[in-house]
Each structure stands twice: as C-alpha cells, then as structure tokens.
PDB file of C-alpha atoms in Angstrom:
ATOM      1  CA  MET A  15      25.151   1.171 -10.855  1.00 49.00           C
ATOM      2  CA  LEU A  16      25.736   1.509  -7.137  1.00 51.00           C
ATOM      3  CA  GLN A  17      22.921   0.582  -4.847  1.00 54.00           C
ATOM      4  CA  ALA A  18      22.771   1.401  -1.185  1.00 54.00           C
ATOM      5  CA  GLU A  19      21.790  -1.338   1.207  1.00 63.00           C
ATOM      6  CA  ILE A  20      18.803   0.069   3.039  1.00 61.00           C
ATOM      7  CA  GLU A  21      17.106  -1.887   5.771  1.00 70.00           C
ATOM      8  CA  VAL A  22      13.411  -1.296   5.343  1.00 65.00           C
ATOM      9  CA  PRO A  23      11.674  -1.036   8.702  1.00 70.00           C
ATOM     10  CA  THR A  24       8.606  -3.100   9.444  1.00 75.00           C
ATOM     11  CA  ILE A  25       5.289  -1.426  10.165  1.00 75.00           C
ATOM     12  CA  GLU A  26       5.582  -2.657  13.745  1.00 82.00           C
ATOM     13  CA  ALA A  27       8.964  -0.932  14.089  1.00 81.00           C
ATOM     14  CA  LEU A  28       7.567   2.274  12.604  1.00 77.00           C
ATOM     15  CA  MET A  29       4.573   2.162  14.938  1.00 81.00           C
ATOM     16  CA  ALA A  30       6.899   1.698  17.915  1.00 85.00           C
ATOM     17  CA  CYS A  31       8.950   4.734  16.892  1.00 80.00           C
ATOM     18  CA  PRO A  32       8.177   7.820  19.011  1.00 80.00           C
ATOM     19  CA  LEU A  33       8.120   9.865  15.806  1.00 77.00           C
ATOM     20  CA  SER A  34       4.959   8.050  14.653  1.00 79.00           C
ATOM     21  CA  LYS A  35       3.093   9.332  17.718  1.00 81.00           C
ATOM     22  CA  PHE A  36       4.181  12.890  16.953  1.00 82.00           C
ATOM     23  CA  ILE A  37       3.217  12.543  13.295  1.00 82.00           C
ATOM     24  CA  HIS A  38      -0.223  11.288  14.331  1.00 84.00           C
ATOM     25  CA  PHE A  39      -0.599  14.160  16.811  1.00 83.00           C
ATOM     26  CA  ALA A  40       0.375  16.708  14.143  1.00 84.00           C
ATOM     27  CA  ALA A  41      -1.947  15.148  11.550  1.00 84.00           C
ATOM     28  CA  ASN A  42      -4.851  15.206  14.026  1.00 84.00           C
ATOM     29  CA  ASP A  43      -4.132  18.878  14.632  1.00 85.00           C
ATOM     30  CA  CYS A  44      -4.536  19.416  10.872  1.00 85.00           C
ATOM     31  CA  GLY A  45      -7.872  17.611  10.703  1.00 87.00           C
ATOM     32  CA  TYR A  46      -6.843  13.983  10.173  1.00 85.00           C
ATOM     33  CA  SER A  47      -9.271  11.652  11.946  1.00 88.00           C
ATOM     34  CA  GLY A  48      -8.009   8.171  11.054  1.00 86.00           C
ATOM     35  CA  SER A  49      -5.946   5.753  13.070  1.00 88.00           C
ATOM     36  CA  ARG A  50      -2.228   6.148  13.673  1.00 85.00           C
ATOM     37  CA  TYR A  51      -1.654   2.800  11.963  1.00 84.00           C
ATOM     38  CA  ASP A  52      -3.474   3.925   8.795  1.00 83.00           C
ATOM     39  CA  LEU A  53      -1.624   7.228   8.766  1.00 81.00           C
ATOM     40  CA  ILE A  54       1.830   5.704   9.199  1.00 75.00           C
ATOM     41  CA  ALA A  55       1.313   2.676   6.941  1.00 75.00           C
ATOM     42  CA  ASN A  56      -0.468   4.429   4.078  1.00 76.00           C
ATOM     43  CA  TRP A  57       0.272   8.136   3.989  1.00 73.00           C
ATOM     44  CA  VAL A  58       3.379   9.451   5.654  1.00 71.00           C
ATOM     45  CA  HIS A  59       6.601   8.369   3.980  1.00 61.00           C
ATOM     46  CA  PRO A  60       7.665   6.262   0.973  1.00 61.00           C
ATOM     47  CA  LEU A  61       9.719   4.001   3.215  1.00 62.00           C
ATOM     48  CA  PHE A  62       6.599   3.402   5.280  1.00 60.00           C
ATOM     49  CA  LEU A  63       4.788   2.314   2.125  1.00 60.00           C
ATOM     50  CA  LYS A  64       7.774   0.129   1.207  1.00 66.00           C
ATOM     51  CA  ALA A  65       7.523  -1.526   4.617  1.00 65.00           C
ATOM     52  CA  LYS A  66       3.831  -2.184   4.060  1.00 62.00           C
ATOM     53  CA  THR A  67       4.560  -3.685   0.652  1.00 65.00           C
ATOM     54  CA  GLU A  68       7.258  -5.942   2.067  1.00 69.00           C
ATOM     55  CA  ALA A  69       4.884  -7.081   4.818  1.00 66.00           C
ATOM     56  CA  SER A  70       2.219  -8.112   2.326  1.00 65.00           C
ATOM     57  CA  LYS A  71       4.331  -9.263  -0.624  1.00 64.00           C
ATOM     58  CA  GLU A  72       2.661 -12.671  -0.762  1.00 64.00           C
ATOM     59  CA  ASP A  73      -0.742 -10.989  -1.083  1.00 70.00           C
ATOM     60  CA  ASN A  74       0.435  -8.681  -3.894  1.00 74.00           C
ATOM     61  CA  PRO A  75       1.649 -10.805  -6.803  1.00 81.00           C
ATOM     62  CA  SER A  76       2.745  -9.245 -10.078  1.00 84.00           C
ATOM     63  CA  TRP A  77       0.281  -9.387 -12.979  1.00 88.00           C
ATOM     64  CA  LYS A  78       2.202 -12.306 -14.496  1.00 91.00           C
ATOM     65  CA  GLN A  79       2.187 -14.213 -11.198  1.00 88.00           C
ATOM     66  CA  ALA A  80      -1.519 -13.536 -10.664  1.00 88.00           C
ATOM     67  CA  MET A  81      -2.500 -14.637 -14.157  1.00 92.00           C
ATOM     68  CA  SER A  82      -0.540 -17.883 -13.902  1.00 93.00           C
ATOM     69  CA  GLY A  83      -1.465 -18.710 -10.318  1.00 90.00           C
ATOM     70  CA  PRO A  84      -4.259 -20.756  -8.801  1.00 92.00           C
ATOM     71  CA  PHE A  85      -6.498 -17.707  -8.290  1.00 90.00           C
ATOM     72  CA  LYS A  86      -6.226 -16.309 -11.826  1.00 93.00           C
ATOM     73  CA  GLU A  87     -10.002 -16.261 -12.343  1.00 94.00           C
ATOM     74  CA  GLU A  88     -10.516 -14.225  -9.170  1.00 92.00           C
ATOM     75  CA  TYR A  89      -7.740 -11.784 -10.126  1.00 91.00           C
ATOM     76  CA  TRP A  90      -9.204 -11.396 -13.618  1.00 93.00           C
ATOM     77  CA  LYS A  91     -12.684 -10.638 -12.201  1.00 93.00           C
ATOM     78  CA  ALA A  92     -11.158  -8.135  -9.757  1.00 91.00           C
ATOM     79  CA  ALA A  93      -9.246  -6.438 -12.601  1.00 90.00           C
ATOM     80  CA  ILE A  94     -12.429  -6.102 -14.648  1.00 91.00           C
ATOM     81  CA  LYS A  95     -14.278  -4.669 -11.659  1.00 91.00           C
ATOM     82  CA  GLU A  96     -11.451  -2.177 -11.032  1.00 88.00           C
ATOM     83  CA  ILE A  97     -11.544  -0.959 -14.645  1.00 88.00           C
ATOM     84  CA  GLU A  98     -15.336  -0.705 -14.597  1.00 88.00           C
ATOM     85  CA  THR A  99     -15.146   1.310 -11.373  1.00 86.00           C
ATOM     86  CA  LEU A 100     -12.555   3.689 -12.831  1.00 83.00           C
ATOM     87  CA  GLU A 101     -14.616   4.095 -15.998  1.00 86.00           C
ATOM     88  CA  SER A 102     -17.758   4.848 -13.969  1.00 86.00           C
ATOM     89  CA  MET A 103     -15.819   7.597 -12.211  1.00 83.00           C
ATOM     90  CA  ASP A 104     -14.796   9.135 -15.566  1.00 81.00           C
ATOM     91  CA  VAL A 105     -11.087   8.935 -14.807  1.00 77.00           C
ATOM     92  CA  TRP A 106     -10.169   8.136 -18.412  1.00 70.00           C
ATOM     93  CA  GLU A 107      -9.851  10.721 -21.137  1.00 66.00           C
TER      94      GLU A 107
END
C-alpha cells in the first residue's frame, strides 16, 4: 500500500498560522467562548489533533504499555474511574 509522507505540524506552528486567528474569530462569531489554543488543538481539524497527539505521545501510552509500565496501578485506577463515570452517565446500552 502506498503511503504519503505527511509532515504533521506542531501545535506551535498551527497557532502561528494566520488561519488559526481567522478560525478563532469565526468560531467566536458563532458563539465559541474558549481560547484559540483549545479551539485549534482540540476541535478544528484532524491534523491539528494529530499534532496534539504527537506532542504528547509520551503521556499517552497504549494500553499494553500502560499496563506493563511503572505506573500500571495508577492507569488501572484511572480506567476503573473512567468506566464508572461512563456508567453513571448511562452511556452504555
């Protein structure tokens, strides 16, 4: 399968892009009240999310890495809490 080499921009590069200011302006005009950083990093475009993921890769281990790492107890407790929270919100059928 062919794969394109895509350079994923950093959040800093995206924030420096003039387009991010316009996107924030347009979102504010539609009722958005958060920061430009939050908007760009979390909501706008899949590549923006990819950049955020790349920036925090060390803080986001896979399940296998988390369960075999030095903080496995903390990850397990966090997973239980997440499931309990979802169940309390009735998100399961």
